[in-house]
PDB file of C-alpha atoms in Angstrom:
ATOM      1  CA  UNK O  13      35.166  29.751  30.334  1.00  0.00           C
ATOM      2  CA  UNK O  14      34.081  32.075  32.915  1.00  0.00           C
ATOM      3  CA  UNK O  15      32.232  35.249  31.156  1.00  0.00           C
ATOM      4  CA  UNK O  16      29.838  32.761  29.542  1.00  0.00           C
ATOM      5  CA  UNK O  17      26.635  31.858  31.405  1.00  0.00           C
ATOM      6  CA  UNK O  18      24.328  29.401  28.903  1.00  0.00           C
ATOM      7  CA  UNK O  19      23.459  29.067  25.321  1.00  0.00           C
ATOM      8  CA  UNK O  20      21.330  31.419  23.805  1.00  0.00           C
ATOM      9  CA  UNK O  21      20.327  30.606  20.540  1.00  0.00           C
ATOM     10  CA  UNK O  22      21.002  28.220  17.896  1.00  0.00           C
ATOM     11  CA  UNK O  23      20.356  29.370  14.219  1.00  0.00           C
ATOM     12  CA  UNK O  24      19.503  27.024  11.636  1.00  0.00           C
ATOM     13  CA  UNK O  25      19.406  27.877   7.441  1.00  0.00           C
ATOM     14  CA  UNK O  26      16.422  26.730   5.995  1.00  0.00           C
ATOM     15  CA  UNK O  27      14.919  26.047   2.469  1.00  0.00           C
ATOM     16  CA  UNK O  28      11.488  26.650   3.318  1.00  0.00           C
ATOM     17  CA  UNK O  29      10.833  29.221   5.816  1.00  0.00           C
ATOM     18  CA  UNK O  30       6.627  28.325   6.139  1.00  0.00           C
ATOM     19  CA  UNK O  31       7.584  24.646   6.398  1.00  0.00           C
ATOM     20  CA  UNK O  32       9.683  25.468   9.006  1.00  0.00           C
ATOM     21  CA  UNK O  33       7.773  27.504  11.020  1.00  0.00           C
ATOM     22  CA  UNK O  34       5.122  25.190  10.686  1.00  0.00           C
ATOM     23  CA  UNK O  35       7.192  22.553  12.081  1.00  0.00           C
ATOM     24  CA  UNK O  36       8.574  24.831  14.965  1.00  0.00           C
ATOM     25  CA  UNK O  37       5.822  26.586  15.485  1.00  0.00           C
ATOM     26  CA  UNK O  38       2.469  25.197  15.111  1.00  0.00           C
ATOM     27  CA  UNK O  39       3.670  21.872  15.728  1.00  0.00           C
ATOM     28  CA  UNK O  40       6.466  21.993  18.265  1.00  0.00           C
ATOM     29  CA  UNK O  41       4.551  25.109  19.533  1.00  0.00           C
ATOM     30  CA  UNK O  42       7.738  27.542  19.477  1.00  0.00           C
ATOM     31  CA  UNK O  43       6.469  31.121  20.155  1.00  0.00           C
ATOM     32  CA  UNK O  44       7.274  33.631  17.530  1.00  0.00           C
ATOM     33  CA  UNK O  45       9.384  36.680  19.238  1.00  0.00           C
ATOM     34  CA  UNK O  46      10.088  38.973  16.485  1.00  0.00           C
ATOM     35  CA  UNK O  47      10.734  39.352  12.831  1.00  0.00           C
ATOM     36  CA  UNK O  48      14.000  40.943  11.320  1.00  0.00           C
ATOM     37  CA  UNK O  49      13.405  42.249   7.848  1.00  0.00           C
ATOM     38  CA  UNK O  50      15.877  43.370   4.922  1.00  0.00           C
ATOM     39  CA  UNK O  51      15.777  46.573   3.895  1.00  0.00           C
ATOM     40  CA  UNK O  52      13.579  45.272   0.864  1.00  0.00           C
ATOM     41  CA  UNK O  53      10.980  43.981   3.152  1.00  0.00           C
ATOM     42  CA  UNK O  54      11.426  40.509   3.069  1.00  0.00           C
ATOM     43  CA  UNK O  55      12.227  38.300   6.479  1.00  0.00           C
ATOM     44  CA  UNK O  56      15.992  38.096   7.362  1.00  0.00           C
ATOM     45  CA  UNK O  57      15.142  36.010  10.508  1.00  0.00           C
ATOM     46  CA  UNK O  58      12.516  34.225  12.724  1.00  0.00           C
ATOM     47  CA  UNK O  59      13.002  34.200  16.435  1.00  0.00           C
ATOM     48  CA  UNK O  60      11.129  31.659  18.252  1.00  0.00           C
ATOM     49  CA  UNK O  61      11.089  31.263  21.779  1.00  0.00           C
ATOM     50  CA  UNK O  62      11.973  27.454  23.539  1.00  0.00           C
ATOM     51  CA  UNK O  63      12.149  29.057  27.414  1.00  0.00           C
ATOM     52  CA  UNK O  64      12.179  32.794  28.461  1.00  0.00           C
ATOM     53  CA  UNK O  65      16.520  32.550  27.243  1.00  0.00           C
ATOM     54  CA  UNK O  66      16.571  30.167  24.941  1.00  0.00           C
ATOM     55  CA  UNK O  67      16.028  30.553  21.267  1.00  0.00           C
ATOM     56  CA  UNK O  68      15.608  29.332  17.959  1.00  0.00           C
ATOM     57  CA  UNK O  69      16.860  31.636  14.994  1.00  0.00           C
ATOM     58  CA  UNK O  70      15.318  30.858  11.729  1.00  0.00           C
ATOM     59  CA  UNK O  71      16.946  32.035   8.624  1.00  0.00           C
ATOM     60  CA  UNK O  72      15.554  31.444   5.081  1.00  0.00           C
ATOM     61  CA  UNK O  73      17.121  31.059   2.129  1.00  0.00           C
ATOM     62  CA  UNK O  74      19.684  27.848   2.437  1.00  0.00           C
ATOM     63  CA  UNK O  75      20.749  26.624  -0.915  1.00  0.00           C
ATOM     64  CA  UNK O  76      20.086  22.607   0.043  1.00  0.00           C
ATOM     65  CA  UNK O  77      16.959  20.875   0.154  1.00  0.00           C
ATOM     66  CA  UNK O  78      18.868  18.543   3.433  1.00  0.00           C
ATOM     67  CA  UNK O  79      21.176  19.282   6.226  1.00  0.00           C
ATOM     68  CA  UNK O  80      24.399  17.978   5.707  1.00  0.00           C
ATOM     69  CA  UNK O  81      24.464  13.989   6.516  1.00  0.00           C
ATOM     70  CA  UNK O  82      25.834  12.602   9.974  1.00  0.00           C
ATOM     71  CA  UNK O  83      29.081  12.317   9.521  1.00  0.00           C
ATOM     72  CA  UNK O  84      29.444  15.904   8.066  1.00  0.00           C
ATOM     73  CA  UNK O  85      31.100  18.696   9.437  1.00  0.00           C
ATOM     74  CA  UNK O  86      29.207  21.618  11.572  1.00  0.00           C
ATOM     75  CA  UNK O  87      26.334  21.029  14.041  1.00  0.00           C
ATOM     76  CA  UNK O  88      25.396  17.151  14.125  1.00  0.00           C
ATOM     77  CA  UNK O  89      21.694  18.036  16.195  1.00  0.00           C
ATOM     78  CA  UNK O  90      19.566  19.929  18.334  1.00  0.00           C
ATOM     79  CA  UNK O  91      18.722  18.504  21.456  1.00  0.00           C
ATOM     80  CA  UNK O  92      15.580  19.679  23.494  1.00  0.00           C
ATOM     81  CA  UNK O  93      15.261  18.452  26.954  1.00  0.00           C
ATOM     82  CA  UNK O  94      11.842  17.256  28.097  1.00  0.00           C
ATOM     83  CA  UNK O  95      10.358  16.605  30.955  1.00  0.00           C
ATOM     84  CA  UNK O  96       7.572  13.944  30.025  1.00  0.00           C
ATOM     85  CA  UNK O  97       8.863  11.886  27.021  1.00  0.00           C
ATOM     86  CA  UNK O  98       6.415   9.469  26.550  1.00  0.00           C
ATOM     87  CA  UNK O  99       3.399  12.229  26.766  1.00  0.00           C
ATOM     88  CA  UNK O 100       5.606  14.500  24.225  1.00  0.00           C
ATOM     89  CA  UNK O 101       6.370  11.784  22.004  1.00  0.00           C
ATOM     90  CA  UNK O 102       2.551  11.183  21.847  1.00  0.00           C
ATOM     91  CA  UNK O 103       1.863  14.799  21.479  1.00  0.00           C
ATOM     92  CA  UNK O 104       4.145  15.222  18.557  1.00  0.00           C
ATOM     93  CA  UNK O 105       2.833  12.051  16.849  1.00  0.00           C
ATOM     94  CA  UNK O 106      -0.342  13.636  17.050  1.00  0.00           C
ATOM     95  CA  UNK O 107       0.879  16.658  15.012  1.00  0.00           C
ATOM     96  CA  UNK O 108       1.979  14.867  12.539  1.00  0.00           C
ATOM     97  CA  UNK O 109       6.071  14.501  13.016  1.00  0.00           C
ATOM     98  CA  UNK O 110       7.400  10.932  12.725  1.00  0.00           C
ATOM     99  CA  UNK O 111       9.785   9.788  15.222  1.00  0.00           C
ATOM    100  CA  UNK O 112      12.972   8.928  13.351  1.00  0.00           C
ATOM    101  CA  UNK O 113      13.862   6.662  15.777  1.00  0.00           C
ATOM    102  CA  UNK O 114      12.065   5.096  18.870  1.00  0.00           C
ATOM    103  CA  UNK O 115      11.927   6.007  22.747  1.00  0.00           C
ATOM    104  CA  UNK O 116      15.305   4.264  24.193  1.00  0.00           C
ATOM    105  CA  UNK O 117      17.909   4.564  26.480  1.00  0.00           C
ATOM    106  CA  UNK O 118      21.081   6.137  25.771  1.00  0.00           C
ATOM    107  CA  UNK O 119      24.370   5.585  26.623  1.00  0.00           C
ATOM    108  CA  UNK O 120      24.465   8.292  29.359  1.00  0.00           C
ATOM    109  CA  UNK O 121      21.302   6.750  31.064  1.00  0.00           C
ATOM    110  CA  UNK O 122      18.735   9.204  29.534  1.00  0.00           C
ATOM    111  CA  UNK O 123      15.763   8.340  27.369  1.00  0.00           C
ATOM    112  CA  UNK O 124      15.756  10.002  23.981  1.00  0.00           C
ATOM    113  CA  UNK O 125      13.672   9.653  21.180  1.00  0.00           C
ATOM    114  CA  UNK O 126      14.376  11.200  17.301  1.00  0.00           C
ATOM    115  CA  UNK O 127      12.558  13.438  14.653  1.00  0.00           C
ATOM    116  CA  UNK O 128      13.783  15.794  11.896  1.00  0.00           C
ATOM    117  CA  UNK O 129      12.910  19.159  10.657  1.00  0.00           C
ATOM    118  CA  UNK O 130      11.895  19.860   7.415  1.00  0.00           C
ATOM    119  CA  UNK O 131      14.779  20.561   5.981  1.00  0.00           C
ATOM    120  CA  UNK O 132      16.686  17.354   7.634  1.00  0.00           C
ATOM    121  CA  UNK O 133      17.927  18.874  11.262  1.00  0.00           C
ATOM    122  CA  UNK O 134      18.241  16.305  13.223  1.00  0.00           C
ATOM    123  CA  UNK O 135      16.829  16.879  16.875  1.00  0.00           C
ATOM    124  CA  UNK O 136      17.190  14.841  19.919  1.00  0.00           C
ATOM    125  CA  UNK O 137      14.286  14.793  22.401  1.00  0.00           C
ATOM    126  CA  UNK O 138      15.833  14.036  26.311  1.00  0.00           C
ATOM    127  CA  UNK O 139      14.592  13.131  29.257  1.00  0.00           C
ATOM    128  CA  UNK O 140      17.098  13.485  31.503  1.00  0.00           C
ATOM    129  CA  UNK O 141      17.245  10.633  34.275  1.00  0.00           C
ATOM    130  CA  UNK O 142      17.936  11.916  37.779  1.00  0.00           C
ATOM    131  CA  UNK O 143      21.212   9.239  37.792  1.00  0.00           C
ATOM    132  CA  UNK O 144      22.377   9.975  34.709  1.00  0.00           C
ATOM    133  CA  UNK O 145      25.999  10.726  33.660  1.00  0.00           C
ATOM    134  CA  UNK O 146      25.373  14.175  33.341  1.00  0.00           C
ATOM    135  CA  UNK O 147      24.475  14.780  36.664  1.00  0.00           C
ATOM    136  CA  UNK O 148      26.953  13.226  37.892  1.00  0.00           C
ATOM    137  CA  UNK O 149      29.580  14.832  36.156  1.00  0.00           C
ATOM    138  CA  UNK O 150      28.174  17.912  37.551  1.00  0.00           C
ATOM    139  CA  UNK O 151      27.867  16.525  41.355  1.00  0.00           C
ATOM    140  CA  UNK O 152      31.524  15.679  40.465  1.00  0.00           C
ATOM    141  CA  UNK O 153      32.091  19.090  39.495  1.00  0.00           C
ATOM    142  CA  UNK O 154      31.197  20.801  42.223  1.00  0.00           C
ATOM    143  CA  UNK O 155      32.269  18.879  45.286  1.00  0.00           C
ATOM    144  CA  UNK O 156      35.941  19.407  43.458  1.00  0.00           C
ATOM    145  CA  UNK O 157      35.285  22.852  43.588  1.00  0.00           C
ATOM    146  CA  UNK O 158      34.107  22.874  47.211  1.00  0.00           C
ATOM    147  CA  UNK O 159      37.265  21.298  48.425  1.00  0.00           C
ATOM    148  CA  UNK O 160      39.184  23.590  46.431  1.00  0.00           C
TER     149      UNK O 160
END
């Protein structure tokens, strides 16, 4: 759709707001932007930073203790791209996040590796391969629209 230029943020509801900025933060070292408070003082929102236009919005108060399961409705994961994912991997073993699943291939030719949030988000970790299917869907792309 023409008008839209990337994704800018993706929120997340969470049980445990200090868990979760632990996690995002500290760990997965996500700069905190800015606060939003209620009128009452307390935090309406967290926004932490993942590049200079991408963010993270982090709301408190969900009314789970998980994310909904797999197969559920809504947002199945988060998927950060990365460009070392053997060093990252490493680096977030370190800081104490188990992977949920090991380093493999994918089906689109990537390697990926798993973890989960605190309160059960499941996030892909990507490195994208320079033949993968994504890039050539976009080579694709635009040699259609150059003989267009």
């Amino acid at each position: 759709m023409r008008g839209i230029t990337s994704i800018g943020h993706v929120a997340i509801k969470v049980k445990d707001l200090d868990a979760s900025l632990d996690f995002y933060r500290e760990r997965l070292q996500f700069p905190e932007m800015l606060r939003l408070k209620n009128e009452d003082g307390s935090t309406w929102l967290v926004y932490l930073r993942i590049t200079d236009d991408q963010y993270l919005e982090i709301f408190p108060g969900a009314e789970n203790d998980r994310a909904p399961g797999w197969n559920a409705n809504g947002v199945n994961h988060m998927c950060f791209i990365i460009e070392d994912l053997d060093a990252t991997a490493e680096r977030i073993k370190a800081a104490g996040i188990k992977l949920t699943a090991e380093i493999k291939q994918g089906l689109d030719g990537n390697r990926q590796a798993w973890i989960e949030d605190p309160d059960g988000n499941r996030i892909e970790l990507m490195e994208m391969h320079p033949d993968c299917l994504q890039f050539k869907a976009i080579a694709e792309l635009r040699k259609q629209r150059q003989s267009a």
